[in-house]
Short mmCIF file of C-alpha atoms and ligand atoms in Angstrom, two decimals:
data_model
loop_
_atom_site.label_atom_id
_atom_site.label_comp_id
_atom_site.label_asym_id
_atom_site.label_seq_id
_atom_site.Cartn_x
_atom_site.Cartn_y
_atom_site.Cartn_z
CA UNK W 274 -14.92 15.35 25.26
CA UNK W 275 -11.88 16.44 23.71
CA UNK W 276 -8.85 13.74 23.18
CA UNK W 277 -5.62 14.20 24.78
CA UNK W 278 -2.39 13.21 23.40
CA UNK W 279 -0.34 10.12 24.46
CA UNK W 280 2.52 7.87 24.16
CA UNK W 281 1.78 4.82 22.88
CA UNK W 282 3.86 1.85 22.87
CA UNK W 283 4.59 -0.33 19.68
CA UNK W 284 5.14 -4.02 18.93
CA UNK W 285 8.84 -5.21 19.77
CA UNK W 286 10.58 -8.14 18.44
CA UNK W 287 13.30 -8.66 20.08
CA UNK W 288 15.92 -11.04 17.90
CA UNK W 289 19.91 -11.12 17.95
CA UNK W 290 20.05 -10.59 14.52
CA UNK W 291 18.26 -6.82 14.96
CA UNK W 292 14.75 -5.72 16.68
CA UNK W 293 11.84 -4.92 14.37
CA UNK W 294 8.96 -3.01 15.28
CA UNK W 295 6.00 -2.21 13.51
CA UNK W 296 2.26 -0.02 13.06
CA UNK W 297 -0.71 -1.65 11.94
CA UNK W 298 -3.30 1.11 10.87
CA UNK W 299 -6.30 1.80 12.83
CA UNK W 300 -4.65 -1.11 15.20
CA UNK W 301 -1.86 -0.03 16.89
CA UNK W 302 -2.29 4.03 16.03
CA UNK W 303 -6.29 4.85 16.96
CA UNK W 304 -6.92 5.97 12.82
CA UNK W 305 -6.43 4.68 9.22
CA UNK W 306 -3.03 5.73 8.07
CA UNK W 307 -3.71 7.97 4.52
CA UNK W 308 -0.18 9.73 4.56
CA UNK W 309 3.25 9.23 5.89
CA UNK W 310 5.79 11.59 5.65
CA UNK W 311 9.13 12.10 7.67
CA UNK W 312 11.37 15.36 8.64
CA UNK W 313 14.97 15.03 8.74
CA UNK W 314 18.44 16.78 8.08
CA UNK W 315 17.09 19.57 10.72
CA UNK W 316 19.87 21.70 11.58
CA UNK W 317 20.77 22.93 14.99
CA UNK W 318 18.23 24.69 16.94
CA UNK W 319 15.51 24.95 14.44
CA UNK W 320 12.02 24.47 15.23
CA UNK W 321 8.95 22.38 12.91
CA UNK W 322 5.48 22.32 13.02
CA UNK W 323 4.08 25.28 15.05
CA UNK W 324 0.07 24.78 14.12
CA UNK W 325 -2.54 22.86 15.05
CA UNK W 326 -4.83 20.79 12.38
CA UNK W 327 -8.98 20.97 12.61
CA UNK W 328 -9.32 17.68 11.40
CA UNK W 329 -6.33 15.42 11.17
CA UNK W 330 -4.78 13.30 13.48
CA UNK W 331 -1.24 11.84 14.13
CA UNK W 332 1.07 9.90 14.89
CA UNK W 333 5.36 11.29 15.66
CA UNK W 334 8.13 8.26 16.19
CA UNK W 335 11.56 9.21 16.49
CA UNK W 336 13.08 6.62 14.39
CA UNK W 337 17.03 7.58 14.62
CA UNK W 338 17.82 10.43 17.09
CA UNK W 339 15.73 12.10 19.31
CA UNK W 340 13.87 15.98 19.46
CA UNK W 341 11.05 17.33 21.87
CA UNK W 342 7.12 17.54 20.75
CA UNK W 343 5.66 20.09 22.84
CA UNK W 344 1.64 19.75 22.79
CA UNK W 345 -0.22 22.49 23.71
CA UNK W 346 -4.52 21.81 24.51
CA UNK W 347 -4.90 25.80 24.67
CA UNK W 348 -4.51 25.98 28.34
CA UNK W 349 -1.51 24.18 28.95
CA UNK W 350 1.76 22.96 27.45
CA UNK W 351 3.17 19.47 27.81
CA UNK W 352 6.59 18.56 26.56
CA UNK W 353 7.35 14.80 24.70
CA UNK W 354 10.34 13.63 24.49
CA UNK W 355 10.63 10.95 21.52
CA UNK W 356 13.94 9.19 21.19
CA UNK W 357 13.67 5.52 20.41
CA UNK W 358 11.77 3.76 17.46
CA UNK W 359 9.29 1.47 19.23
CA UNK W 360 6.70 4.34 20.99
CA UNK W 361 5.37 7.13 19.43
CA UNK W 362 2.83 9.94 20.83
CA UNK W 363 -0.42 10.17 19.76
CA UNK W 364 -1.91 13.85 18.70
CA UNK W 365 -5.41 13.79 18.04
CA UNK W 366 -6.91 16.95 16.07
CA UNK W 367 -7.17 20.41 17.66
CA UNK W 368 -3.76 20.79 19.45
CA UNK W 369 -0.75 23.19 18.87
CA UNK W 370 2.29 21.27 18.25
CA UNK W 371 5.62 22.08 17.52
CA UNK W 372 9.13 20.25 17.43
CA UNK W 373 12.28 20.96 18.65
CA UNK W 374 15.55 20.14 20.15
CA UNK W 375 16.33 17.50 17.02
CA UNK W 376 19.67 15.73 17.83
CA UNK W 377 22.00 15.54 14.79
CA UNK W 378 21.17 12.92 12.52
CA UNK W 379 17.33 12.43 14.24
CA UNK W 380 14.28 11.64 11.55
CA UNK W 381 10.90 12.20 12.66
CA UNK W 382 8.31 9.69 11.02
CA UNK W 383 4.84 11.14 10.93
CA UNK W 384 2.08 9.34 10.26
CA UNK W 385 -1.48 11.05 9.31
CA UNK W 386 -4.85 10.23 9.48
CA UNK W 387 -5.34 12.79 5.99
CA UNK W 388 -3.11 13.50 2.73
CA UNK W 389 -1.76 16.97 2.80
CA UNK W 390 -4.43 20.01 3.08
CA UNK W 391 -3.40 23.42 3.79
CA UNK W 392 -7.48 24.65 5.01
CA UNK W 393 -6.32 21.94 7.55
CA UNK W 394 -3.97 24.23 8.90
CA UNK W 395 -4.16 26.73 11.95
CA UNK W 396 -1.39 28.41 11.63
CA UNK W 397 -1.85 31.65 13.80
CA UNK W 398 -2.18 30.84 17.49
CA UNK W 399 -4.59 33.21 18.31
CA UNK W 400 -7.03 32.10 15.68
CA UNK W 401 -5.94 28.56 17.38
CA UNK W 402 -7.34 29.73 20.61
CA UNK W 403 -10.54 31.10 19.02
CA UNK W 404 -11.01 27.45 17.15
CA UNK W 405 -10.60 25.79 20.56
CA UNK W 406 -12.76 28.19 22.04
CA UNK W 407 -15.57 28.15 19.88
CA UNK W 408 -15.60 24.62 19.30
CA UNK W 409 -15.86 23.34 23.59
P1 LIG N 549 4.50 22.07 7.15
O1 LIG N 549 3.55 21.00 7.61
O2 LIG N 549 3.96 23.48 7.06
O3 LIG N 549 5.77 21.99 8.04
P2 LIG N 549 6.25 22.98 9.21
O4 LIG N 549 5.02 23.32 10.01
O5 LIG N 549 7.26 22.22 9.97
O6 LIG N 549 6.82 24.18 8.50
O7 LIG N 549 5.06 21.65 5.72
C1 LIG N 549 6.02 22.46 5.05
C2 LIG N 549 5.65 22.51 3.60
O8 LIG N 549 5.76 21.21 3.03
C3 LIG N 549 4.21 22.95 3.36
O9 LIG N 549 4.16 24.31 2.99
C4 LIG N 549 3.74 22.09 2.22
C5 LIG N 549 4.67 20.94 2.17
N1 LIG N 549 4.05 19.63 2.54
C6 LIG N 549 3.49 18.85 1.57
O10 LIG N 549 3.46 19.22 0.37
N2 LIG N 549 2.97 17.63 1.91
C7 LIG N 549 2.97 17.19 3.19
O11 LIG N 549 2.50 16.06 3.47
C8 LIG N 549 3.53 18.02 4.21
C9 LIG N 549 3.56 17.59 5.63
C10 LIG N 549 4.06 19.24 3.84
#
């Protein structure tokens, strides 16, 4: 059956002093962490990540600011909105994802379940829709 995305909550400790959260690898995020990489200094209006992966799975926290994931299964689109450090949604493989609507200053954490691969990559949403397609 093919996984849906979701928000998941993350450890809070609340102290006077400042709140710390964390993510424990294949714990609190549903995978082994292998990469982590972060997007930030996004100007105005600009738009990341339009593709979908084959394999890899992931894991978006808004840690400053806030901006929109928008996850689409290849029937339907559902919009995310991130904006605060201790949740993050969950995008298993095979989705079409993009980001937008960054507020100034935001940094989007991602974490990955693979290091970089570009034959990862769907980047045409057509040959998305085939993938999906092919694959149910
Ligand atoms: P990409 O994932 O294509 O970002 P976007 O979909 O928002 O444009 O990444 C942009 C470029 O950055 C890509 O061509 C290669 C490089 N890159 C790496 O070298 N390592 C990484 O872990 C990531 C995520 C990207």
């Amino acid at each position: 059956m093919t996984k849906k995305a979701k928000l998941l909550n993350l450890p809070k400790i609340l102290d006077v002093r400042g709140n710390l959260s964390f993510i424990e690898g294949g714990n609190h995020i549903p995978f082994e962490i292998e990469r982590v990489y972060w997007i930030y200094d996004v100007p105005g209006g600009e738009q990341r990540g339009g593709h979908a992966f084959k394999e890899q799975h992931e894991f978006i926290v808004a840690m400053s600011g806030s901006f929109d994931v928008v996850v689409n299964n290849g029937n339907e689109e559902k919009i995310y909105h991130l904006n605060r450090s201790y949740y993050g949604l969950y995008i298993p493989c095979c989705k079409w994802r993009r980001m937008e609507n960054f507020s100034t200053n935001s940094l989007a954490l991602v974490i990955a379940s693979t290091r970089y691969d570009e034959s990862d990559y769907i980047r045409d949403f057509n040959k998305f829709k085939t993938f999906i397609n092919e694959r149910d």
